[in-house]
JSON list of C-alpha atoms in Angstrom, two decimals:
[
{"chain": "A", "resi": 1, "resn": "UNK", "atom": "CA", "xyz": [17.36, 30.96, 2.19]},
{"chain": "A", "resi": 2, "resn": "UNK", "atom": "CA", "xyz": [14.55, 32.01, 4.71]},
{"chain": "A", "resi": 3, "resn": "UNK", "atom": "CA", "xyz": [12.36, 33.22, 1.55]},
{"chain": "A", "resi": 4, "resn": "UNK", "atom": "CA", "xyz": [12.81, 29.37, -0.05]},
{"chain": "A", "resi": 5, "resn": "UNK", "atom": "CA", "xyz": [12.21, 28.39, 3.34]},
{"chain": "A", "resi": 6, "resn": "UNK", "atom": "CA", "xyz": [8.94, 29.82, 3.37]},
{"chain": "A", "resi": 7, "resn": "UNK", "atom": "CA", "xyz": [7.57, 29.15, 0.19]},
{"chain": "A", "resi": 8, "resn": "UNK", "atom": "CA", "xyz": [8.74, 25.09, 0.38]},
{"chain": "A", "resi": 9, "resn": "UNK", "atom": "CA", "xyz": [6.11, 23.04, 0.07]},
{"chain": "A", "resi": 10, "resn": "UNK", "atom": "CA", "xyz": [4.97, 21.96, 4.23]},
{"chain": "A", "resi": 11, "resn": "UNK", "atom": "CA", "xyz": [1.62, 20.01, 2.74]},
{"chain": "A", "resi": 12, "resn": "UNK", "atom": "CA", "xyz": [2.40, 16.39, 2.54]},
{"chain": "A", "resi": 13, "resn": "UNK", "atom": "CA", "xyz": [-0.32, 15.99, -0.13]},
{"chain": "A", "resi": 14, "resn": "UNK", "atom": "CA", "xyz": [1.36, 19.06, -2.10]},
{"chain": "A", "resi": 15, "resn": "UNK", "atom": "CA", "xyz": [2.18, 17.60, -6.07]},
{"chain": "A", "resi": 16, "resn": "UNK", "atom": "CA", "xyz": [5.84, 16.35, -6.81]},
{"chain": "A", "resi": 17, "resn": "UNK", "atom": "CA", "xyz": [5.31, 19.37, -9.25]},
{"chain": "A", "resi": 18, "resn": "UNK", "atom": "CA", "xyz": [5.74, 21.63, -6.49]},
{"chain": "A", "resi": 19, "resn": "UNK", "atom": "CA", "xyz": [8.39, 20.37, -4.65]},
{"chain": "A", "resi": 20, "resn": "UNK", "atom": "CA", "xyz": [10.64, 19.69, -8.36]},
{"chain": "A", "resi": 21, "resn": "UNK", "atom": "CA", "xyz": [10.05, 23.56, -9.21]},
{"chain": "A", "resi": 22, "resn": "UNK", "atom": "CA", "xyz": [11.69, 24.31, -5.97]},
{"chain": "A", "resi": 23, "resn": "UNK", "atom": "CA", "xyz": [14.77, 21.87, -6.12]},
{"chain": "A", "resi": 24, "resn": "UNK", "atom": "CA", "xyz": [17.39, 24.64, -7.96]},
{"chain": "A", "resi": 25, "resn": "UNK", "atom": "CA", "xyz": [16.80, 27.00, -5.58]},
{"chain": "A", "resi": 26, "resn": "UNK", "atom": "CA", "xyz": [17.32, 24.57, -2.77]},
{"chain": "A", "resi": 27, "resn": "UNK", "atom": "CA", "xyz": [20.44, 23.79, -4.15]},
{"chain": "A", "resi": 28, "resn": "UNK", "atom": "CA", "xyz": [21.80, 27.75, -4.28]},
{"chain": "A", "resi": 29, "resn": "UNK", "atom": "CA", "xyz": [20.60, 27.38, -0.81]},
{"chain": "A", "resi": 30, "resn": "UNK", "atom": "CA", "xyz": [22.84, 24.88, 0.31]},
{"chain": "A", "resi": 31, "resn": "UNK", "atom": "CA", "xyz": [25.79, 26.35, -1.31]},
{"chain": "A", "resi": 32, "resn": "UNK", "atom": "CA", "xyz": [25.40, 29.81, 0.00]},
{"chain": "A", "resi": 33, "resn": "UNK", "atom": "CA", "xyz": [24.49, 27.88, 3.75]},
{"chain": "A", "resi": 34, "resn": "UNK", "atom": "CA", "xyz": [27.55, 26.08, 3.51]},
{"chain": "A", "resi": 35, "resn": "UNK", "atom": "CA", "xyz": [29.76, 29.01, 2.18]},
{"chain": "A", "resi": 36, "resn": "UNK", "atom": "CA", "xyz": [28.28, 31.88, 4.87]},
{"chain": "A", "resi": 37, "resn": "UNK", "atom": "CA", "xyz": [28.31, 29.09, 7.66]},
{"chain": "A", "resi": 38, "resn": "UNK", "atom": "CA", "xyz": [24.66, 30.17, 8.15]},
{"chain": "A", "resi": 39, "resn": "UNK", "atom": "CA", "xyz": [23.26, 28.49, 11.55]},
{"chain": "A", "resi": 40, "resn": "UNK", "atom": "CA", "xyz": [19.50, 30.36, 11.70]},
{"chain": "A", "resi": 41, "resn": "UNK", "atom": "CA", "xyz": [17.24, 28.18, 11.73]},
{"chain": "A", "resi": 42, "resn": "UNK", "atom": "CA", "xyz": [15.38, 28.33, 8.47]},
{"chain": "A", "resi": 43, "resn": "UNK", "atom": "CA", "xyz": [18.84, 27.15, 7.06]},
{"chain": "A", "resi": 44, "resn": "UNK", "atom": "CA", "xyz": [18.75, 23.80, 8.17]},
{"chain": "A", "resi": 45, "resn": "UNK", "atom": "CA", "xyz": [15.16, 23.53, 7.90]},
{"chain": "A", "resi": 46, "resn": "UNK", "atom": "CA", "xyz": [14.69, 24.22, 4.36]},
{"chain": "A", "resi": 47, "resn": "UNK", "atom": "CA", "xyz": [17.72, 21.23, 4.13]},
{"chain": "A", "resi": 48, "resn": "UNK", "atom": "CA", "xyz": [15.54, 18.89, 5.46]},
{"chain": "A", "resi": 49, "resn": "UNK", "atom": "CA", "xyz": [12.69, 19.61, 4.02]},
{"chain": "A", "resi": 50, "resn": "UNK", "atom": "CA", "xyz": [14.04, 19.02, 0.62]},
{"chain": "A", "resi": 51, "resn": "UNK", "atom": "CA", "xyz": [16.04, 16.28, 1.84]},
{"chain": "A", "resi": 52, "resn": "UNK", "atom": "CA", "xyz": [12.17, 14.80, 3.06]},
{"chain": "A", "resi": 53, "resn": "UNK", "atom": "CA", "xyz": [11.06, 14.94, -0.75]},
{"chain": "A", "resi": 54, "resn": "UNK", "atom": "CA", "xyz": [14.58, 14.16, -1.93]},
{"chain": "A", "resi": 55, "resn": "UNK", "atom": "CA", "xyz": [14.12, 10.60, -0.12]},
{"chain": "A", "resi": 56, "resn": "UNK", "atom": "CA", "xyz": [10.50, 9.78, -0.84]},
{"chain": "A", "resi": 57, "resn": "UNK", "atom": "CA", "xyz": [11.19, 10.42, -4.83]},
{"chain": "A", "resi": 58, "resn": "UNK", "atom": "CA", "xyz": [13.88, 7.97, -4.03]},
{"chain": "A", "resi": 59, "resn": "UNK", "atom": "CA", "xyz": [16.97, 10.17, -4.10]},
{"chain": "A", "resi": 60, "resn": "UNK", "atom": "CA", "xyz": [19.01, 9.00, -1.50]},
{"chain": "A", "resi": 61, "resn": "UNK", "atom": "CA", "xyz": [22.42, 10.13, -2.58]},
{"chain": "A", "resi": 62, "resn": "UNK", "atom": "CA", "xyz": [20.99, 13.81, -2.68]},
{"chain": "A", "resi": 63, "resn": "UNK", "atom": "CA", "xyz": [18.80, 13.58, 0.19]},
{"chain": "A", "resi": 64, "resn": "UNK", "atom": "CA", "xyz": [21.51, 12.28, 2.62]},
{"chain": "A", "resi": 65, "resn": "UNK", "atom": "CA", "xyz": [24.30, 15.13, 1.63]},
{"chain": "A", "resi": 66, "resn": "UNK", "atom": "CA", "xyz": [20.81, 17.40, 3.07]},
{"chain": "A", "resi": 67, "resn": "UNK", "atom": "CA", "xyz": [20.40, 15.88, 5.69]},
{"chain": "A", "resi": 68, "resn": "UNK", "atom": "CA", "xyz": [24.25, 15.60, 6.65]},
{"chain": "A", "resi": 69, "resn": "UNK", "atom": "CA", "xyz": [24.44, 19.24, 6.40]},
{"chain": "A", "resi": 70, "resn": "UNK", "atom": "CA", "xyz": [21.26, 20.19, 7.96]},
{"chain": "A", "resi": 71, "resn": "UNK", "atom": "CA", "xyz": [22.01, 18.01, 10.81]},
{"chain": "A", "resi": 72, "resn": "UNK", "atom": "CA", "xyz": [25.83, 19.69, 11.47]},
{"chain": "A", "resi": 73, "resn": "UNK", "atom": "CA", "xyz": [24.13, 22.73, 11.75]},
{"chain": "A", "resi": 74, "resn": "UNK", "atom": "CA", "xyz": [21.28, 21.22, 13.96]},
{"chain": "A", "resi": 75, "resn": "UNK", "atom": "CA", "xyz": [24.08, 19.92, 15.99]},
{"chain": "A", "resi": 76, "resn": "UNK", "atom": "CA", "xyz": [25.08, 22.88, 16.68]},
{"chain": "A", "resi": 77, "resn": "UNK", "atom": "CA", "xyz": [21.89, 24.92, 18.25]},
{"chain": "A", "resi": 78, "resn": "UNK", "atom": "CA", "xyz": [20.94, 24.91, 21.58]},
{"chain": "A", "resi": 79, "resn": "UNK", "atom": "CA", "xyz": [17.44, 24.07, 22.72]},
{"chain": "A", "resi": 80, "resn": "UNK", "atom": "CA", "xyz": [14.92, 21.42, 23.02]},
{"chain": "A", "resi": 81, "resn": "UNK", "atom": "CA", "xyz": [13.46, 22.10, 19.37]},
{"chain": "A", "resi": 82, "resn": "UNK", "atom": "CA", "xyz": [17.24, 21.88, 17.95]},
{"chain": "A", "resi": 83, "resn": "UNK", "atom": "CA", "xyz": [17.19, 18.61, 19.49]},
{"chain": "A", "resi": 84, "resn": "UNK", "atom": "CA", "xyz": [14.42, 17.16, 18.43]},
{"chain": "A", "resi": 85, "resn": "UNK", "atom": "CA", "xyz": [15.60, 18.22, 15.03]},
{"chain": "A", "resi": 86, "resn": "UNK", "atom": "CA", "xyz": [18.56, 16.98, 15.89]},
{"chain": "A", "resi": 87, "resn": "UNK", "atom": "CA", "xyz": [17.03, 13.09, 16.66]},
{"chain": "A", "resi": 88, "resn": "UNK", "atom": "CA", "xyz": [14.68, 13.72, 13.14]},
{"chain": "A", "resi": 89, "resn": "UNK", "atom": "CA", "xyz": [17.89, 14.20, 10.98]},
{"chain": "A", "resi": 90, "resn": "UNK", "atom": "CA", "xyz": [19.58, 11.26, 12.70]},
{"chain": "A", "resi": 91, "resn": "UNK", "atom": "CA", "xyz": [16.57, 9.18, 12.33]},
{"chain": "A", "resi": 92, "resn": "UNK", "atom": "CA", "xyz": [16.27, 10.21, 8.94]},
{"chain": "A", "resi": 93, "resn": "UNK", "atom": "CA", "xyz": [19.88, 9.37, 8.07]},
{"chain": "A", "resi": 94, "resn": "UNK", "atom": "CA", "xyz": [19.32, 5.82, 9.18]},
{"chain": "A", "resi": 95, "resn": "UNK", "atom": "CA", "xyz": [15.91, 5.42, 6.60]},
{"chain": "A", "resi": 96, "resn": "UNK", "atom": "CA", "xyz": [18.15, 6.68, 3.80]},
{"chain": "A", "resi": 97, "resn": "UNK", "atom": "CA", "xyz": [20.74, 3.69, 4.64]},
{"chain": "A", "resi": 98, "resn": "UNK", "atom": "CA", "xyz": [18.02, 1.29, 5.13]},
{"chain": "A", "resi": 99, "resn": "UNK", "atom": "CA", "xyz": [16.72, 1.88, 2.09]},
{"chain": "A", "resi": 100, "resn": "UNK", "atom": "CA", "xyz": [19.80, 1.97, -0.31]},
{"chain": "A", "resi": 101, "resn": "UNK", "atom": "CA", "xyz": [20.35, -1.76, 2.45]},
{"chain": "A", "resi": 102, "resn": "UNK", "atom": "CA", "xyz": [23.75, 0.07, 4.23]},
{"chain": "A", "resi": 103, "resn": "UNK", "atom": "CA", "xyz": [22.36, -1.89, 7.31]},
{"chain": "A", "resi": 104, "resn": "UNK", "atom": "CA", "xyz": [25.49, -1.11, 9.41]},
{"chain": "A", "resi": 105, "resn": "UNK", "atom": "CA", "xyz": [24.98, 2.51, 8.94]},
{"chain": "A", "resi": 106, "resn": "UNK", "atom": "CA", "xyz": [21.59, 2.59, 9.47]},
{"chain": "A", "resi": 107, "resn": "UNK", "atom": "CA", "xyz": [22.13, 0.56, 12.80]},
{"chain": "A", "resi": 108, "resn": "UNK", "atom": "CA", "xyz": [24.44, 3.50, 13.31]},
{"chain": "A", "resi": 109, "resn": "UNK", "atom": "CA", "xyz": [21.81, 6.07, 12.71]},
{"chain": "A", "resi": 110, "resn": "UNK", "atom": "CA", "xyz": [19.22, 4.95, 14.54]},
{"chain": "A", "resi": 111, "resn": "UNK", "atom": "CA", "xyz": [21.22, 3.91, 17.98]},
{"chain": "A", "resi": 112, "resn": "UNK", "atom": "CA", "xyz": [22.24, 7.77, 17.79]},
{"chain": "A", "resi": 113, "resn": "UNK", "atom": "CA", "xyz": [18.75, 9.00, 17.38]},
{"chain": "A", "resi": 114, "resn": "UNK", "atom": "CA", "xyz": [17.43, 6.44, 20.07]},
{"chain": "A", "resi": 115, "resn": "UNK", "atom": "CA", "xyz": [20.14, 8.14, 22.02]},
{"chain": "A", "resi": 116, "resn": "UNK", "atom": "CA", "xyz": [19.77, 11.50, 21.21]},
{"chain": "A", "resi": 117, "resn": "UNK", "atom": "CA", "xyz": [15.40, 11.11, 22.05]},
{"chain": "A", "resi": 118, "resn": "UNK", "atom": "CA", "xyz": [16.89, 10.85, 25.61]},
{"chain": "A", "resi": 119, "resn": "UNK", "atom": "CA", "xyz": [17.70, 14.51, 25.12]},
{"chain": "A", "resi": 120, "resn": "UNK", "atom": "CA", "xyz": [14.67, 15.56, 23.82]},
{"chain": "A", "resi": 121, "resn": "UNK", "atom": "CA", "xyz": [11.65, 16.86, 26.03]},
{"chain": "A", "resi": 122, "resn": "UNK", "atom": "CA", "xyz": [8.25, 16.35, 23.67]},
{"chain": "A", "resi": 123, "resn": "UNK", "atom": "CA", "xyz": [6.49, 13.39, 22.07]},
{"chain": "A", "resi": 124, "resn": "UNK", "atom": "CA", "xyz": [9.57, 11.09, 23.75]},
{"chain": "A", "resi": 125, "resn": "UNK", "atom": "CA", "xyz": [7.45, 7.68, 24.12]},
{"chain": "A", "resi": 126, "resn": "UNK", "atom": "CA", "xyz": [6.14, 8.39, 20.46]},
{"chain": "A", "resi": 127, "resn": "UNK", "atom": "CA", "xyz": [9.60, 8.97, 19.10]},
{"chain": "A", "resi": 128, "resn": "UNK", "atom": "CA", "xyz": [11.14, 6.06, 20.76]},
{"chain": "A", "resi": 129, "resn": "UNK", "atom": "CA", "xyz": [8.19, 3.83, 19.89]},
{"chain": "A", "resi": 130, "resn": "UNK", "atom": "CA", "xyz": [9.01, 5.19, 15.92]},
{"chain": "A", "resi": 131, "resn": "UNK", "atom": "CA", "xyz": [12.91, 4.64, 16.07]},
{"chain": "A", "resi": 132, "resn": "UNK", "atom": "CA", "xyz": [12.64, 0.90, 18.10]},
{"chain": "A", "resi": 133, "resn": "UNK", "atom": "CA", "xyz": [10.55, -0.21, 15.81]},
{"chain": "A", "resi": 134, "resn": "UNK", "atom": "CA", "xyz": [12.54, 0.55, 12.65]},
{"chain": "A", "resi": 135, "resn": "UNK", "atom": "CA", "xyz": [15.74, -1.00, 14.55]},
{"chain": "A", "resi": 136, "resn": "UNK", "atom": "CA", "xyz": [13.46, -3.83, 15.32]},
{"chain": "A", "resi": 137, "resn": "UNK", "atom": "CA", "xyz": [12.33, -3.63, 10.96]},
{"chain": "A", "resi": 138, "resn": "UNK", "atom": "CA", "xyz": [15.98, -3.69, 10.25]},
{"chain": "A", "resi": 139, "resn": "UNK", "atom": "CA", "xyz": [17.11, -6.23, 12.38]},
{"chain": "A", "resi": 140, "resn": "UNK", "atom": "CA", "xyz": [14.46, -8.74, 10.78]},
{"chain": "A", "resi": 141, "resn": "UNK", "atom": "CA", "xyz": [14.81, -8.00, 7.39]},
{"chain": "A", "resi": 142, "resn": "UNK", "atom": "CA", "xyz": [18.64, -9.13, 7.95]},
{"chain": "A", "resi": 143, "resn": "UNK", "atom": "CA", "xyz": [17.07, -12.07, 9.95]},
{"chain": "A", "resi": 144, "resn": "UNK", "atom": "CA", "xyz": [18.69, -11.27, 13.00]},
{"chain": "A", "resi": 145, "resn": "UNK", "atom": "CA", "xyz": [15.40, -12.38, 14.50]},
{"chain": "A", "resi": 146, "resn": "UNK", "atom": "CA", "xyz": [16.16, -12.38, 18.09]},
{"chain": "A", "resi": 147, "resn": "UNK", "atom": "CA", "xyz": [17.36, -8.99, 17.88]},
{"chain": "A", "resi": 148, "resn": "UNK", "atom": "CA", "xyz": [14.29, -7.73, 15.87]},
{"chain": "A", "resi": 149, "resn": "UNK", "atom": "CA", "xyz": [12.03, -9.48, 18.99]},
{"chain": "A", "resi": 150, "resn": "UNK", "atom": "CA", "xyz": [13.61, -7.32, 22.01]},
{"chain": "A", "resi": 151, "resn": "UNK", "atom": "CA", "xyz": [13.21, -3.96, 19.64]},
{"chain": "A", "resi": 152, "resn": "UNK", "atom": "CA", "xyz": [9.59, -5.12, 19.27]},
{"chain": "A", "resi": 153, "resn": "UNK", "atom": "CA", "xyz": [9.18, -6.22, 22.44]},
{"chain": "A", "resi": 154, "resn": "UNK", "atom": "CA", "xyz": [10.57, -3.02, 24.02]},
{"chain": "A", "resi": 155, "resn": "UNK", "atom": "CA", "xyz": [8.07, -0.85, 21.27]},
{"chain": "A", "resi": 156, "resn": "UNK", "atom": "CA", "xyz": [5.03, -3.07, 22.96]},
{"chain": "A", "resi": 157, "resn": "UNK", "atom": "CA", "xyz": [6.38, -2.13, 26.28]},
{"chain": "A", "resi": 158, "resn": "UNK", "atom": "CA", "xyz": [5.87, 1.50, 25.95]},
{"chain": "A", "resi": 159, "resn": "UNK", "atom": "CA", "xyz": [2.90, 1.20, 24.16]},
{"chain": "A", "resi": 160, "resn": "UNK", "atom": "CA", "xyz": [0.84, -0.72, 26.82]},
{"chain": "A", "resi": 161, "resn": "UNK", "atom": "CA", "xyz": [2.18, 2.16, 29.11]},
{"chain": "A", "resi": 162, "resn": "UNK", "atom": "CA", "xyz": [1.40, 4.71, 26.80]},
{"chain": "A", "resi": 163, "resn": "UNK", "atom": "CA", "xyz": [-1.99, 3.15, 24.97]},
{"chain": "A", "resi": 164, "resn": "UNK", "atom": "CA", "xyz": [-3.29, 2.21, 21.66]},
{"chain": "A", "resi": 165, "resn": "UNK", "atom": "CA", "xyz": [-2.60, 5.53, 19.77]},
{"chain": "A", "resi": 166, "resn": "UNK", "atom": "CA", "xyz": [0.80, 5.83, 20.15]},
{"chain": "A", "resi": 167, "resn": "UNK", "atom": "CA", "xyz": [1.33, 2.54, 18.12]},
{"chain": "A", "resi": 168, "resn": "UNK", "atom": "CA", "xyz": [-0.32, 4.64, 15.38]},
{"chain": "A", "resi": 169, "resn": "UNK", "atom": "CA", "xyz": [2.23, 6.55, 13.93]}
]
Protein backbone atom coordinates (compact mmCIF):
# COMPACT_ATOMS: atom_id res chain seq x y z
CA UNK A 1 0.00 0.00 0.00
CA UNK A 2 2.58 2.77 0.97
CA UNK A 3 4.86 1.56 -2.12
CA UNK A 4 1.52 2.17 -4.61
CA UNK A 5 1.16 5.13 -2.61
CA UNK A 6 4.30 6.45 -3.67
CA UNK A 7 4.59 5.64 -7.09
CA UNK A 8 0.67 7.02 -7.90
CA UNK A 9 0.67 9.44 -10.21
CA UNK A 10 0.56 13.24 -7.93
CA UNK A 11 1.07 15.32 -11.48
CA UNK A 12 -2.26 16.49 -12.62
CA UNK A 13 -0.93 16.69 -16.21
CA UNK A 14 0.44 12.94 -15.76
CA UNK A 15 -1.25 10.68 -19.01
CA UNK A 16 -4.50 8.58 -18.26
CA UNK A 17 -1.82 5.92 -19.29
CA UNK A 18 -0.27 6.27 -16.07
CA UNK A 19 -2.89 6.40 -13.78
CA UNK A 20 -4.84 3.05 -15.83
CA UNK A 21 -1.44 1.00 -15.33
CA UNK A 22 -1.83 1.64 -11.70
CA UNK A 23 -5.64 0.85 -11.22
CA UNK A 24 -5.09 -3.26 -10.31
CA UNK A 25 -2.86 -2.56 -7.86
CA UNK A 26 -5.06 0.05 -6.31
CA UNK A 27 -7.60 -2.35 -6.15
CA UNK A 28 -5.33 -5.18 -4.08
CA UNK A 29 -4.84 -2.11 -2.10
CA UNK A 30 -8.19 -1.57 -1.06
CA UNK A 31 -8.86 -5.11 -0.31
CA UNK A 32 -5.88 -5.73 1.82
CA UNK A 33 -6.80 -1.90 3.58
CA UNK A 34 -10.12 -3.05 4.23
CA UNK A 35 -9.18 -6.66 5.39
CA UNK A 36 -5.98 -5.48 7.85
CA UNK A 37 -8.17 -2.40 8.99
CA UNK A 38 -5.06 -0.39 7.97
CA UNK A 39 -5.50 3.40 9.31
CA UNK A 40 -1.70 4.89 8.28
CA UNK A 41 -2.03 7.36 6.37
CA UNK A 42 -0.80 6.40 2.95
CA UNK A 43 -3.87 3.97 3.11
CA UNK A 44 -6.44 6.35 2.67
CA UNK A 45 -4.45 8.51 0.58
CA UNK A 46 -3.65 6.27 -2.16
CA UNK A 47 -7.88 5.72 -1.97
CA UNK A 48 -8.36 9.02 -2.90
CA UNK A 49 -6.05 9.52 -5.16
CA UNK A 50 -7.38 6.87 -7.38
CA UNK A 51 -10.76 7.74 -6.46
CA UNK A 52 -9.53 11.59 -7.98
CA UNK A 53 -8.77 9.83 -11.47
CA UNK A 54 -11.56 7.33 -10.94
CA UNK A 55 -14.07 10.46 -11.09
CA UNK A 56 -12.49 12.63 -13.75
CA UNK A 57 -12.45 9.42 -16.30
CA UNK A 58 -16.03 9.46 -15.26
CA UNK A 59 -16.20 6.44 -12.96
CA UNK A 60 -18.35 7.39 -10.36
CA UNK A 61 -19.58 4.07 -9.09
CA UNK A 62 -15.79 3.09 -8.49
CA UNK A 63 -14.60 6.34 -7.41
CA UNK A 64 -17.27 6.81 -4.66
CA UNK A 65 -16.75 3.10 -2.98
CA UNK A 66 -12.80 5.03 -2.72
CA UNK A 67 -13.73 7.66 -1.44
CA UNK A 68 -16.30 6.02 1.11
CA UNK A 69 -13.55 3.98 2.38
CA UNK A 70 -10.84 6.43 2.38
CA UNK A 71 -12.99 8.82 4.16
CA UNK A 72 -14.01 6.06 7.21
CA UNK A 73 -10.57 5.79 7.73
CA UNK A 74 -9.98 9.65 7.49
CA UNK A 75 -12.71 9.83 9.97
CA UNK A 76 -10.99 8.21 12.12
CA UNK A 77 -7.40 10.14 12.54
CA UNK A 78 -6.80 12.80 14.67
CA UNK A 79 -5.29 16.07 13.52
CA UNK A 80 -5.82 19.09 11.50
CA UNK A 81 -4.42 17.39 8.18
CA UNK A 82 -6.93 14.29 8.85
CA UNK A 83 -9.47 16.87 8.81
CA UNK A 84 -8.91 18.62 6.06
CA UNK A 85 -8.83 15.26 4.38
CA UNK A 86 -11.62 14.58 6.05
CA UNK A 87 -13.74 17.90 4.42
CA UNK A 88 -11.83 16.84 0.74
CA UNK A 89 -13.45 13.29 0.83
CA UNK A 90 -16.79 14.77 1.90
CA UNK A 91 -16.58 17.39 -0.66
CA UNK A 92 -15.62 14.97 -3.08
CA UNK A 93 -18.51 12.62 -2.29
CA UNK A 94 -20.95 15.38 -3.04
CA UNK A 95 -19.19 16.06 -6.90
CA UNK A 96 -19.60 12.34 -7.51
CA UNK A 97 -23.54 12.73 -6.69
CA UNK A 98 -23.76 15.87 -8.56
CA UNK A 99 -22.52 14.49 -11.36
CA UNK A 100 -24.36 11.07 -11.69
CA UNK A 101 -27.61 14.26 -10.66
CA UNK A 102 -28.25 12.39 -6.89
CA UNK A 103 -28.91 16.11 -5.91
CA UNK A 104 -30.20 15.11 -2.42
CA UNK A 105 -27.05 13.38 -1.68
CA UNK A 106 -24.89 15.74 -2.91
CA UNK A 107 -26.79 18.48 -0.80
CA UNK A 108 -25.89 15.94 1.85
CA UNK A 109 -22.25 15.93 1.06
CA UNK A 110 -21.52 19.20 0.78
CA UNK A 111 -23.54 20.62 4.07
CA UNK A 112 -21.13 18.00 5.88
CA UNK A 113 -18.01 19.29 4.30
CA UNK A 114 -19.19 23.01 4.79
CA UNK A 115 -19.51 21.73 8.29
CA UNK A 116 -16.64 19.82 8.75
CA UNK A 117 -14.25 23.22 7.10
CA UNK A 118 -15.33 24.64 10.52
CA UNK A 119 -12.96 22.06 11.92
CA UNK A 120 -10.27 22.59 9.80
CA UNK A 121 -7.37 25.19 10.53
CA UNK A 122 -5.70 26.06 6.81
CA UNK A 123 -6.96 27.58 3.56
CA UNK A 124 -10.65 27.86 5.53
CA UNK A 125 -12.03 31.04 3.49
CA UNK A 126 -10.70 29.23 0.25
CA UNK A 127 -12.39 25.97 1.11
CA UNK A 128 -15.61 27.48 2.08
CA UNK A 129 -15.56 29.84 -0.90
CA UNK A 130 -15.03 26.20 -3.09
CA UNK A 131 -17.86 24.18 -1.26
CA UNK A 132 -20.62 27.42 -1.21
CA UNK A 133 -20.23 27.82 -4.46
CA UNK A 134 -20.89 24.26 -5.66
CA UNK A 135 -24.07 24.24 -3.17
CA UNK A 136 -24.88 27.49 -4.76
CA UNK A 137 -24.07 25.38 -8.67
CA UNK A 138 -26.37 22.73 -7.45
CA UNK A 139 -29.05 24.60 -6.18
CA UNK A 140 -29.41 26.45 -9.68
CA UNK A 141 -29.08 23.77 -11.89
CA UNK A 142 -32.32 22.31 -9.98
CA UNK A 143 -33.65 25.96 -10.30
CA UNK A 144 -33.99 26.47 -6.81
CA UNK A 145 -32.82 29.96 -7.68
CA UNK A 146 -33.26 31.72 -4.49
CA UNK A 147 -31.32 29.21 -2.78
CA UNK A 148 -28.46 29.23 -5.40
CA UNK A 149 -28.42 33.40 -4.73
CA UNK A 150 -27.66 33.27 -0.77
CA UNK A 151 -24.79 30.40 -1.56
CA UNK A 152 -23.48 32.96 -4.07
CA UNK A 153 -24.06 35.71 -2.21
CA UNK A 154 -22.38 34.28 0.92
CA UNK A 155 -19.16 33.05 -1.65
CA UNK A 156 -19.01 37.05 -2.67
CA UNK A 157 -19.08 37.83 0.96
CA UNK A 158 -15.91 36.16 1.81
CA UNK A 159 -14.33 37.02 -1.17
CA UNK A 160 -14.56 40.87 -0.83
CA UNK A 161 -13.09 40.07 2.71
CA UNK A 162 -10.62 37.87 1.48
CA UNK A 163 -9.78 39.57 -2.21
CA UNK A 164 -9.75 38.77 -5.81
CA UNK A 165 -7.57 35.55 -5.69
CA UNK A 166 -9.43 33.55 -3.60
CA UNK A 167 -12.36 33.58 -6.17
CA UNK A 168 -9.72 31.86 -8.34
CA UNK A 169 -9.80 28.46 -7.49
Amino acid sequence: VRAIHKAFPKDEFATWQNYQRFLPQVQVCAALVDKWNMKFHAAPCVLNQAGDYLYEGDQYTEAETLYKQALAIFKKSIGPQNRTYTTMCLYRLGNVYRAQSKYALAESFYQQALTAKNKVWIERDQLEIIILRKLANLYQAQSKYALAESFYQQTLTIAEKQGPKVLAN
